[in-house]
Amino acid sequence: AADFGSDYRREESIASVGGKHALFNAIQVLVDHGDEVILPVPYWVSFKDIVRYAGGNCVLLETDEQDGFRVTAEMIERLVTPRTKLIILNSPSNPSGAVMSPEDLTSVVRLAAQRGIWIISDECYVYLNYAGKNFSVGSLREYRDRMVVVGSLSKTYAMTGWRLGYALAPAQIVGAMQKLQSQSTSNPTSIIQKAAVAALNGPQQCVESMRLEYIQLRDHVVKGLRAISGVKCTLPEGAFYAYPNISAFLGRGSIKTASDLAGNLLRQGHVATVPGEGFGTREHIRVSYATSIAELDRGLERMRSFLTAL
Ligand SMILES: Cc1ncc(COP(=O)(O)O)c(C=O)c1O
């Protein structure tokens, strides 16, 4: 958070077993039965189930692919009701790679503060932003009393399996998360906490090198996908996923849904993608490009021959 000019104190921060654990705990603490949670579509798969587990109801905010899946305060405002407890933001987004502008993020946070609504800002990909200047809502100090910022070392330092994430929030929320966490995992292992401190305090050049490499991979995969006749793909501006629209192939042969397409692509084409239904859209599949150019080329070629034969 210090990278973004914020100054959270120790009692306003908590380390958890991955960003997912921090999100899970924050949502359990904030959401009660019957509360409404505004969730932009496409959403990361776990949000919906975590909200349900807490007894909350997700109110889905449909976005426009033509507009880069943009989320604005005006769009959110239309969905606010007296039951709205929380808005979940995730920029850069998994699965779409969409990045909210600092202006849009600030307007949403301001709206939430005016209406007494909580914000969870999932910033697990904040250092994998290819669009512009990195921005964290944690820097908006005047709105911090209604905000939980979630981060992770999984993506920034490619230590996904090491499981280290964190949340920054008002002390009273962190206290409640601590109480919940102390009855489940207690804490991430001390070894990994030490490794995380080393990652955060060490030279940061690796983060920028990785970001530059991801830009190349992103450009490569998007170009390859767009070259397949029938595939449309918005340019992801962050994270490491492309979210191509495959609606042109629905209805061909036995392929009725994105799940059918992803399943057949896996079984026949030997390419693993995730169907859009899990992220709340029916016309997409998610492709991860966190691999080498050579592997991407192998995958793209298999996708091309599978899709063109449909
Ligand atoms: C949007 C988003 N949030 C949170 C996470 C959780 O990551 P981790 O638990 O590895 O920190 C992920 C992982 O894929 C993600 O894509």
mmCIF file of C-alpha atoms and ligand atoms in Angstrom:
data_model
loop_
_atom_site.group_PDB
_atom_site.id
_atom_site.type_symbol
_atom_site.label_atom_id
_atom_site.label_comp_id
_atom_site.label_asym_id
_atom_site.label_seq_id
_atom_site.Cartn_x
_atom_site.Cartn_y
_atom_site.Cartn_z
ATOM 1 C CA ALA A 1 0.000 0.000 0.000
ATOM 2 C CA ALA A 2 2.940 2.298 0.613
ATOM 3 C CA ASP A 3 3.527 2.209 -3.178
ATOM 4 C CA PHE A 4 0.270 4.091 -3.558
ATOM 5 C CA GLY A 5 0.871 6.739 -0.951
ATOM 6 C CA SER A 6 -1.215 5.130 1.755
ATOM 7 C CA ASP A 7 -0.183 4.449 5.307
ATOM 8 C CA TYR A 8 -2.155 1.594 6.817
ATOM 9 C CA ARG A 9 -1.188 0.730 10.366
ATOM 10 C CA ARG A 10 -0.443 -2.757 11.666
ATOM 11 C CA GLU A 11 -3.908 -3.140 13.184
ATOM 12 C CA GLU A 12 -5.419 -2.211 9.827
ATOM 13 C CA SER A 13 -3.741 -5.070 7.976
ATOM 14 C CA ILE A 14 -3.934 -8.836 8.036
ATOM 15 C CA ALA A 15 -1.951 -11.534 6.226
ATOM 16 C CA SER A 16 -3.991 -14.503 5.047
ATOM 17 C CA VAL A 17 -3.514 -17.757 3.172
ATOM 18 C CA GLY A 18 -3.731 -16.140 -0.269
ATOM 19 C CA GLY A 19 -5.862 -13.270 -1.475
ATOM 20 C CA LYS A 20 -8.753 -15.715 -1.682
ATOM 21 C CA HIS A 21 -8.655 -16.327 2.045
ATOM 22 C CA ALA A 22 -8.527 -12.594 2.741
ATOM 23 C CA LEU A 23 -11.548 -12.091 0.469
ATOM 24 C CA PHE A 24 -13.414 -14.976 2.045
ATOM 25 C CA ASN A 25 -12.864 -13.623 5.550
ATOM 26 C CA ALA A 26 -13.718 -10.041 4.593
ATOM 27 C CA ILE A 27 -16.978 -11.112 2.937
ATOM 28 C CA GLN A 28 -17.987 -13.301 5.887
ATOM 29 C CA VAL A 29 -17.353 -10.362 8.208
ATOM 30 C CA LEU A 30 -19.216 -7.772 6.132
ATOM 31 C CA VAL A 31 -22.179 -9.663 4.665
ATOM 32 C CA ASP A 32 -25.195 -10.856 6.639
ATOM 33 C CA HIS A 33 -28.200 -12.918 5.546
ATOM 34 C CA GLY A 34 -30.307 -11.040 3.014
ATOM 35 C CA ASP A 35 -27.700 -8.368 2.286
ATOM 36 C CA GLU A 36 -27.204 -7.399 -1.334
ATOM 37 C CA VAL A 37 -23.773 -7.352 -2.922
ATOM 38 C CA ILE A 38 -23.242 -5.603 -6.267
ATOM 39 C CA LEU A 39 -20.954 -7.636 -8.472
ATOM 40 C CA PRO A 40 -19.901 -6.547 -11.969
ATOM 41 C CA VAL A 41 -20.039 -9.194 -14.722
ATOM 42 C CA PRO A 42 -17.840 -10.912 -15.740
ATOM 43 C CA TYR A 43 -16.735 -11.695 -12.195
ATOM 44 C CA TRP A 44 -14.041 -13.901 -10.782
ATOM 45 C CA VAL A 45 -15.678 -17.267 -10.067
ATOM 46 C CA SER A 46 -15.234 -17.355 -6.307
ATOM 47 C CA PHE A 47 -16.950 -14.049 -5.466
ATOM 48 C CA LYS A 48 -20.454 -15.303 -6.097
ATOM 49 C CA ASP A 49 -20.084 -18.462 -4.071
ATOM 50 C CA ILE A 50 -18.346 -16.709 -1.193
ATOM 51 C CA VAL A 51 -21.173 -14.155 -0.998
ATOM 52 C CA ARG A 52 -23.737 -16.970 -1.064
ATOM 53 C CA TYR A 53 -21.883 -18.785 1.684
ATOM 54 C CA ALA A 54 -22.194 -15.650 3.817
ATOM 55 C CA GLY A 55 -25.967 -15.620 3.160
ATOM 56 C CA GLY A 56 -25.850 -12.612 0.845
ATOM 57 C CA ASN A 57 -27.505 -12.126 -2.539
ATOM 58 C CA CYS A 58 -25.420 -11.074 -5.515
ATOM 59 C CA VAL A 59 -26.894 -8.321 -7.648
ATOM 60 C CA LEU A 60 -25.160 -8.679 -10.990
ATOM 61 C CA LEU A 61 -24.092 -5.601 -12.892
ATOM 62 C CA GLU A 62 -24.086 -6.365 -16.614
ATOM 63 C CA THR A 63 -21.346 -4.591 -18.551
ATOM 64 C CA ASP A 64 -20.825 -3.991 -22.250
ATOM 65 C CA GLU A 65 -18.085 -5.887 -24.010
ATOM 66 C CA GLN A 66 -17.976 -3.196 -26.738
ATOM 67 C CA ASP A 67 -17.148 -0.701 -24.010
ATOM 68 C CA GLY A 68 -14.322 -2.848 -22.631
ATOM 69 C CA PHE A 69 -16.536 -4.211 -19.809
ATOM 70 C CA ARG A 70 -16.448 -0.740 -18.249
ATOM 71 C CA VAL A 71 -17.944 -0.244 -14.774
ATOM 72 C CA THR A 72 -19.051 3.257 -13.768
ATOM 73 C CA ALA A 73 -20.628 4.794 -10.673
ATOM 74 C CA GLU A 74 -23.777 5.594 -12.692
ATOM 75 C CA MET A 75 -24.188 1.922 -13.606
ATOM 76 C CA ILE A 76 -23.753 0.882 -9.998
ATOM 77 C CA GLU A 77 -26.088 3.564 -8.668
ATOM 78 C CA ARG A 78 -28.987 2.068 -10.629
ATOM 79 C CA LEU A 79 -28.656 -1.155 -8.648
ATOM 80 C CA VAL A 80 -28.379 0.337 -5.169
ATOM 81 C CA THR A 81 -31.251 -0.473 -2.801
ATOM 82 C CA PRO A 82 -31.654 -0.054 0.955
ATOM 83 C CA ARG A 83 -30.315 -3.631 1.286
ATOM 84 C CA THR A 84 -27.056 -2.962 -0.579
ATOM 85 C CA LYS A 85 -24.216 -3.748 1.795
ATOM 86 C CA LEU A 86 -21.220 -4.159 -0.424
ATOM 87 C CA ILE A 87 -19.782 -3.492 -3.886
ATOM 88 C CA ILE A 88 -17.017 -5.799 -5.088
ATOM 89 C CA LEU A 89 -14.524 -4.374 -7.569
ATOM 90 C CA ASN A 90 -11.718 -6.262 -9.254
ATOM 91 C CA SER A 91 -9.350 -4.237 -11.399
ATOM 92 C CA PRO A 92 -7.434 -5.521 -13.316
ATOM 93 C CA SER A 93 -10.112 -8.133 -13.774
ATOM 94 C CA ASN A 94 -9.975 -11.872 -13.891
ATOM 95 C CA PRO A 95 -11.338 -12.984 -16.390
ATOM 96 C CA SER A 96 -11.649 -10.003 -18.781
ATOM 97 C CA GLY A 97 -8.386 -8.183 -18.087
ATOM 98 C CA ALA A 98 -10.397 -4.937 -17.960
ATOM 99 C CA VAL A 99 -8.808 -2.129 -15.967
ATOM 100 C CA MET A 100 -10.917 0.557 -14.315
ATOM 101 C CA SER A 101 -9.580 4.083 -14.682
ATOM 102 C CA PRO A 102 -8.589 5.901 -11.479
ATOM 103 C CA GLU A 103 -11.489 8.290 -12.180
ATOM 104 C CA ASP A 104 -14.065 5.492 -12.433
ATOM 105 C CA LEU A 105 -12.680 3.779 -9.326
ATOM 106 C CA THR A 106 -12.776 7.043 -7.396
ATOM 107 C CA SER A 107 -16.366 7.774 -8.456
ATOM 108 C CA VAL A 108 -17.517 4.319 -7.348
ATOM 109 C CA VAL A 109 -15.737 4.641 -4.009
ATOM 110 C CA ARG A 110 -17.252 8.106 -3.514
ATOM 111 C CA LEU A 111 -20.729 6.823 -4.323
ATOM 112 C CA ALA A 112 -20.302 3.975 -1.838
ATOM 113 C CA ALA A 113 -19.163 6.378 0.883
ATOM 114 C CA GLN A 114 -22.157 8.668 0.254
ATOM 115 C CA ARG A 115 -24.568 5.735 0.511
ATOM 116 C CA GLY A 116 -22.893 4.018 3.472
ATOM 117 C CA ILE A 117 -21.979 0.971 1.367
ATOM 118 C CA TRP A 118 -18.799 -1.059 1.789
ATOM 119 C CA ILE A 119 -16.282 -1.554 -0.993
ATOM 120 C CA ILE A 120 -14.026 -4.544 -1.419
ATOM 121 C CA SER A 121 -11.370 -3.782 -3.987
ATOM 122 C CA ASP A 122 -9.635 -6.934 -5.145
ATOM 123 C CA GLU A 123 -6.261 -5.639 -6.328
ATOM 124 C CA CYS A 124 -4.498 -8.988 -6.698
ATOM 125 C CA TYR A 125 -3.365 -7.973 -10.231
ATOM 126 C CA VAL A 126 -2.578 -4.344 -9.463
ATOM 127 C CA TYR A 127 1.052 -4.707 -10.570
ATOM 128 C CA LEU A 128 0.013 -6.380 -13.824
ATOM 129 C CA ASN A 129 -1.527 -3.262 -15.337
ATOM 130 C CA TYR A 130 -0.624 -2.613 -18.993
ATOM 131 C CA ALA A 131 -2.919 0.353 -19.500
ATOM 132 C CA GLY A 132 -1.630 3.226 -17.502
ATOM 133 C CA LYS A 133 -0.466 4.206 -14.099
ATOM 134 C CA ASN A 134 -1.065 1.724 -11.300
ATOM 135 C CA PHE A 135 -3.758 2.900 -8.981
ATOM 136 C CA SER A 136 -5.079 1.574 -5.692
ATOM 137 C CA VAL A 137 -8.232 2.757 -3.977
ATOM 138 C CA GLY A 138 -6.135 2.503 -0.808
ATOM 139 C CA SER A 139 -4.723 5.891 -1.795
ATOM 140 C CA LEU A 140 -8.162 7.503 -1.351
ATOM 141 C CA ARG A 141 -7.656 8.171 2.330
ATOM 142 C CA GLU A 142 -10.839 10.109 2.913
ATOM 143 C CA TYR A 143 -12.946 7.050 2.035
ATOM 144 C CA ARG A 144 -10.952 4.445 3.890
ATOM 145 C CA ASP A 145 -13.439 3.816 6.668
ATOM 146 C CA ARG A 146 -15.739 1.889 4.288
ATOM 147 C CA MET A 147 -13.137 0.059 2.257
ATOM 148 C CA VAL A 148 -11.302 -3.265 2.231
ATOM 149 C CA VAL A 149 -8.328 -3.492 -0.123
ATOM 150 C CA VAL A 150 -7.233 -7.040 -0.910
ATOM 151 C CA GLY A 151 -3.853 -7.916 -2.383
ATOM 152 C CA SER A 152 -1.775 -10.988 -3.031
ATOM 153 C CA LEU A 153 1.789 -11.988 -3.688
ATOM 154 C CA SER A 154 0.592 -14.845 -5.915
ATOM 155 C CA LYS A 155 0.646 -12.905 -9.156
ATOM 156 C CA THR A 156 3.112 -10.099 -8.449
ATOM 157 C CA TYR A 157 5.894 -12.492 -7.462
ATOM 158 C CA ALA A 158 4.639 -15.640 -9.230
ATOM 159 C CA MET A 159 4.261 -17.428 -5.901
ATOM 160 C CA THR A 160 0.712 -18.705 -6.339
ATOM 161 C CA GLY A 161 1.204 -21.977 -4.487
ATOM 162 C CA TRP A 162 2.947 -20.305 -1.559
ATOM 163 C CA ARG A 163 -0.367 -18.789 -0.449
ATOM 164 C CA LEU A 164 0.187 -15.293 0.838
ATOM 165 C CA GLY A 165 -2.406 -12.565 0.536
ATOM 166 C CA TYR A 166 -3.503 -9.639 2.653
ATOM 167 C CA ALA A 167 -6.278 -7.220 3.418
ATOM 168 C CA LEU A 168 -6.117 -3.571 4.427
ATOM 169 C CA ALA A 169 -9.204 -2.294 6.207
ATOM 170 C CA PRO A 170 -10.425 -0.341 9.236
ATOM 171 C CA ALA A 171 -9.090 -1.848 12.477
ATOM 172 C CA GLN A 172 -12.523 -3.048 13.569
ATOM 173 C CA ILE A 173 -12.958 -5.075 10.343
ATOM 174 C CA VAL A 174 -9.439 -6.447 10.522
ATOM 175 C CA GLY A 175 -10.137 -7.395 14.151
ATOM 176 C CA ALA A 176 -13.221 -9.376 13.135
ATOM 177 C CA MET A 177 -11.315 -11.037 10.276
ATOM 178 C CA GLN A 178 -8.562 -11.918 12.719
ATOM 179 C CA LYS A 179 -11.088 -13.538 15.041
ATOM 180 C CA LEU A 180 -12.549 -15.602 12.196
ATOM 181 C CA GLN A 181 -9.130 -16.540 10.846
ATOM 182 C CA SER A 182 -7.845 -17.533 14.261
ATOM 183 C CA GLN A 183 -10.537 -20.242 14.390
ATOM 184 C CA SER A 184 -9.620 -21.684 10.997
ATOM 185 C CA THR A 185 -6.072 -21.363 9.692
ATOM 186 C CA SER A 186 -4.611 -19.033 12.355
ATOM 187 C CA ASN A 187 -2.171 -17.578 9.854
ATOM 188 C CA PRO A 188 -0.119 -18.285 6.764
ATOM 189 C CA THR A 189 2.902 -20.378 7.728
ATOM 190 C CA SER A 190 5.710 -18.390 9.303
ATOM 191 C CA ILE A 191 8.120 -19.604 6.613
ATOM 192 C CA ILE A 192 5.995 -18.087 3.879
ATOM 193 C CA GLN A 193 5.547 -14.870 5.842
ATOM 194 C CA LYS A 194 9.340 -14.554 5.960
ATOM 195 C CA ALA A 195 9.530 -15.270 2.220
ATOM 196 C CA ALA A 196 6.883 -12.609 1.606
ATOM 197 C CA VAL A 197 8.857 -10.031 3.574
ATOM 198 C CA ALA A 198 11.919 -10.907 1.476
ATOM 199 C CA ALA A 199 9.904 -10.523 -1.744
ATOM 200 C CA LEU A 200 8.470 -7.168 -0.672
ATOM 201 C CA ASN A 201 11.757 -5.743 0.619
ATOM 202 C CA GLY A 202 13.975 -7.140 -2.128
ATOM 203 C CA PRO A 203 14.758 -5.613 -5.530
ATOM 204 C CA GLN A 204 11.544 -4.987 -7.444
ATOM 205 C CA GLN A 205 12.978 -5.079 -10.969
ATOM 206 C CA CYS A 206 11.523 -8.572 -11.444
ATOM 207 C CA VAL A 207 8.006 -7.153 -11.163
ATOM 208 C CA GLU A 208 8.554 -4.697 -14.011
ATOM 209 C CA SER A 209 10.364 -7.305 -16.137
ATOM 210 C CA MET A 210 7.462 -9.677 -15.697
ATOM 211 C CA ARG A 211 4.951 -6.946 -16.547
ATOM 212 C CA LEU A 212 6.805 -6.160 -19.782
ATOM 213 C CA GLU A 213 6.941 -9.835 -20.665
ATOM 214 C CA TYR A 214 3.230 -10.234 -20.034
ATOM 215 C CA ILE A 215 2.539 -7.349 -22.419
ATOM 216 C CA GLN A 216 4.333 -9.277 -25.158
ATOM 217 C CA LEU A 217 2.458 -12.464 -24.309
ATOM 218 C CA ARG A 218 -0.832 -10.560 -24.221
ATOM 219 C CA ASP A 219 -0.201 -9.010 -27.639
ATOM 220 C CA HIS A 220 0.823 -12.380 -29.054
ATOM 221 C CA VAL A 221 -2.182 -14.292 -27.782
ATOM 222 C CA VAL A 222 -4.718 -11.627 -28.740
ATOM 223 C CA LYS A 223 -3.269 -11.402 -32.247
ATOM 224 C CA GLY A 224 -3.396 -15.195 -32.551
ATOM 225 C CA LEU A 225 -6.973 -15.403 -31.296
ATOM 226 C CA ARG A 226 -8.194 -12.594 -33.540
ATOM 227 C CA ALA A 227 -6.608 -14.378 -36.503
ATOM 228 C CA ILE A 228 -8.998 -17.312 -36.016
ATOM 229 C CA SER A 229 -12.041 -16.701 -38.175
ATOM 230 C CA GLY A 230 -15.116 -16.117 -35.979
ATOM 231 C CA VAL A 231 -13.234 -15.259 -32.777
ATOM 232 C CA LYS A 232 -13.546 -11.724 -31.400
ATOM 233 C CA CYS A 233 -11.336 -10.596 -28.553
ATOM 234 C CA THR A 234 -11.170 -7.344 -26.602
ATOM 235 C CA LEU A 235 -7.698 -6.225 -25.622
ATOM 236 C CA PRO A 236 -7.086 -7.084 -21.970
ATOM 237 C CA GLU A 237 -5.344 -4.225 -20.160
ATOM 238 C CA GLY A 238 -4.147 -6.171 -17.160
ATOM 239 C CA ALA A 239 -3.900 -9.589 -15.427
ATOM 240 C CA PHE A 240 -2.912 -12.539 -17.636
ATOM 241 C CA TYR A 241 -6.083 -13.696 -19.310
ATOM 242 C CA ALA A 242 -7.737 -13.143 -22.668
ATOM 243 C CA TYR A 243 -11.522 -13.435 -22.805
ATOM 244 C CA PRO A 244 -12.415 -14.157 -26.417
ATOM 245 C CA ASN A 245 -16.013 -14.079 -27.597
ATOM 246 C CA ILE A 246 -16.847 -17.405 -29.219
ATOM 247 C CA SER A 247 -20.542 -16.800 -29.933
ATOM 248 C CA ALA A 248 -19.953 -17.443 -33.663
ATOM 249 C CA PHE A 249 -19.373 -21.116 -32.860
ATOM 250 C CA LEU A 250 -22.439 -21.693 -30.679
ATOM 251 C CA GLY A 251 -24.996 -23.785 -32.510
ATOM 252 C CA ARG A 252 -22.405 -25.475 -34.704
ATOM 253 C CA GLY A 253 -22.684 -29.247 -34.450
ATOM 254 C CA SER A 254 -23.193 -30.351 -30.868
ATOM 255 C CA ILE A 255 -21.783 -27.095 -29.447
ATOM 256 C CA LYS A 256 -24.627 -25.277 -27.729
ATOM 257 C CA THR A 257 -22.837 -23.472 -24.906
ATOM 258 C CA ALA A 258 -19.431 -22.091 -23.986
ATOM 259 C CA SER A 259 -19.100 -25.080 -21.636
ATOM 260 C CA ASP A 260 -19.663 -27.470 -24.548
ATOM 261 C CA LEU A 261 -17.042 -25.630 -26.535
ATOM 262 C CA ALA A 262 -14.474 -25.590 -23.717
ATOM 263 C CA GLY A 263 -15.163 -29.273 -22.954
ATOM 264 C CA ASN A 264 -14.723 -30.367 -26.560
ATOM 265 C CA LEU A 265 -11.712 -28.138 -27.004
ATOM 266 C CA LEU A 266 -10.155 -29.872 -24.017
ATOM 267 C CA ARG A 267 -11.033 -33.426 -25.055
ATOM 268 C CA GLN A 268 -10.428 -33.106 -28.786
ATOM 269 C CA GLY A 269 -8.052 -30.183 -29.120
ATOM 270 C CA HIS A 270 -6.152 -30.728 -25.857
ATOM 271 C CA VAL A 271 -6.322 -27.059 -24.891
ATOM 272 C CA ALA A 272 -7.527 -26.113 -21.413
ATOM 273 C CA THR A 273 -9.721 -22.998 -21.199
ATOM 274 C CA VAL A 274 -12.433 -22.001 -18.749
ATOM 275 C CA PRO A 275 -15.990 -21.510 -20.053
ATOM 276 C CA GLY A 276 -17.571 -18.113 -19.498
ATOM 277 C CA GLU A 277 -20.577 -19.435 -17.563
ATOM 278 C CA GLY A 278 -18.429 -19.612 -14.429
ATOM 279 C CA PHE A 279 -17.720 -15.884 -14.791
ATOM 280 C CA GLY A 280 -21.320 -14.955 -15.562
ATOM 281 C CA THR A 281 -21.203 -14.690 -19.379
ATOM 282 C CA ARG A 282 -22.355 -17.234 -21.954
ATOM 283 C CA GLU A 283 -20.381 -16.266 -25.024
ATOM 284 C CA HIS A 284 -16.776 -16.427 -23.898
ATOM 285 C CA ILE A 285 -13.999 -18.712 -22.846
ATOM 286 C CA ARG A 286 -11.060 -17.630 -20.723
ATOM 287 C CA VAL A 287 -7.555 -18.252 -21.979
ATOM 288 C CA SER A 288 -4.583 -17.891 -19.639
ATOM 289 C CA TYR A 289 -1.437 -16.576 -21.276
ATOM 290 C CA ALA A 290 0.853 -17.100 -18.286
ATOM 291 C CA THR A 291 3.133 -19.354 -20.282
ATOM 292 C CA SER A 292 5.790 -19.165 -22.999
ATOM 293 C CA ILE A 293 5.298 -17.922 -26.567
ATOM 294 C CA ALA A 294 6.078 -21.447 -27.802
ATOM 295 C CA GLU A 295 3.333 -22.976 -25.631
ATOM 296 C CA LEU A 296 0.913 -20.254 -26.667
ATOM 297 C CA ASP A 297 1.632 -20.989 -30.309
ATOM 298 C CA ARG A 298 0.962 -24.684 -29.748
ATOM 299 C CA GLY A 299 -2.320 -23.878 -28.041
ATOM 300 C CA LEU A 300 -3.372 -21.302 -30.626
ATOM 301 C CA GLU A 301 -2.717 -23.680 -33.490
ATOM 302 C CA ARG A 302 -4.779 -26.383 -31.789
ATOM 303 C CA MET A 303 -7.591 -23.922 -31.143
ATOM 304 C CA ARG A 304 -7.487 -22.756 -34.752
ATOM 305 C CA SER A 305 -7.743 -26.270 -36.171
ATOM 306 C CA PHE A 306 -10.444 -27.281 -33.661
ATOM 307 C CA LEU A 307 -12.589 -24.195 -34.239
ATOM 308 C CA THR A 308 -12.245 -24.044 -37.999
ATOM 309 C CA ALA A 309 -13.351 -27.691 -38.249
ATOM 310 C CA LEU A 310 -16.600 -26.992 -36.392
HETATM 311 C C1 LIG B 1 -9.407 -11.856 -9.108
HETATM 312 C C2 LIG B 1 -8.706 -12.763 -8.185
HETATM 313 N N1 LIG B 1 -8.763 -12.511 -6.875
HETATM 314 C C3 LIG B 1 -8.143 -13.300 -5.992
HETATM 315 C C4 LIG B 1 -7.434 -14.397 -6.392
HETATM 316 C C5 LIG B 1 -6.801 -15.223 -5.330
HETATM 317 O O1 LIG B 1 -5.464 -15.407 -5.501
HETATM 318 P P1 LIG B 1 -4.589 -15.992 -4.316
HETATM 319 O O2 LIG B 1 -5.498 -16.654 -3.359
HETATM 320 O O3 LIG B 1 -3.661 -16.942 -4.967
HETATM 321 O O4 LIG B 1 -3.890 -14.817 -3.718
HETATM 322 C C6 LIG B 1 -7.362 -14.721 -7.741
HETATM 323 C C7 LIG B 1 -6.654 -15.923 -8.209
HETATM 324 O O5 LIG B 1 -6.774 -16.390 -9.299
HETATM 325 C C8 LIG B 1 -8.001 -13.873 -8.658
HETATM 326 O O6 LIG B 1 -7.936 -14.111 -9.974
#
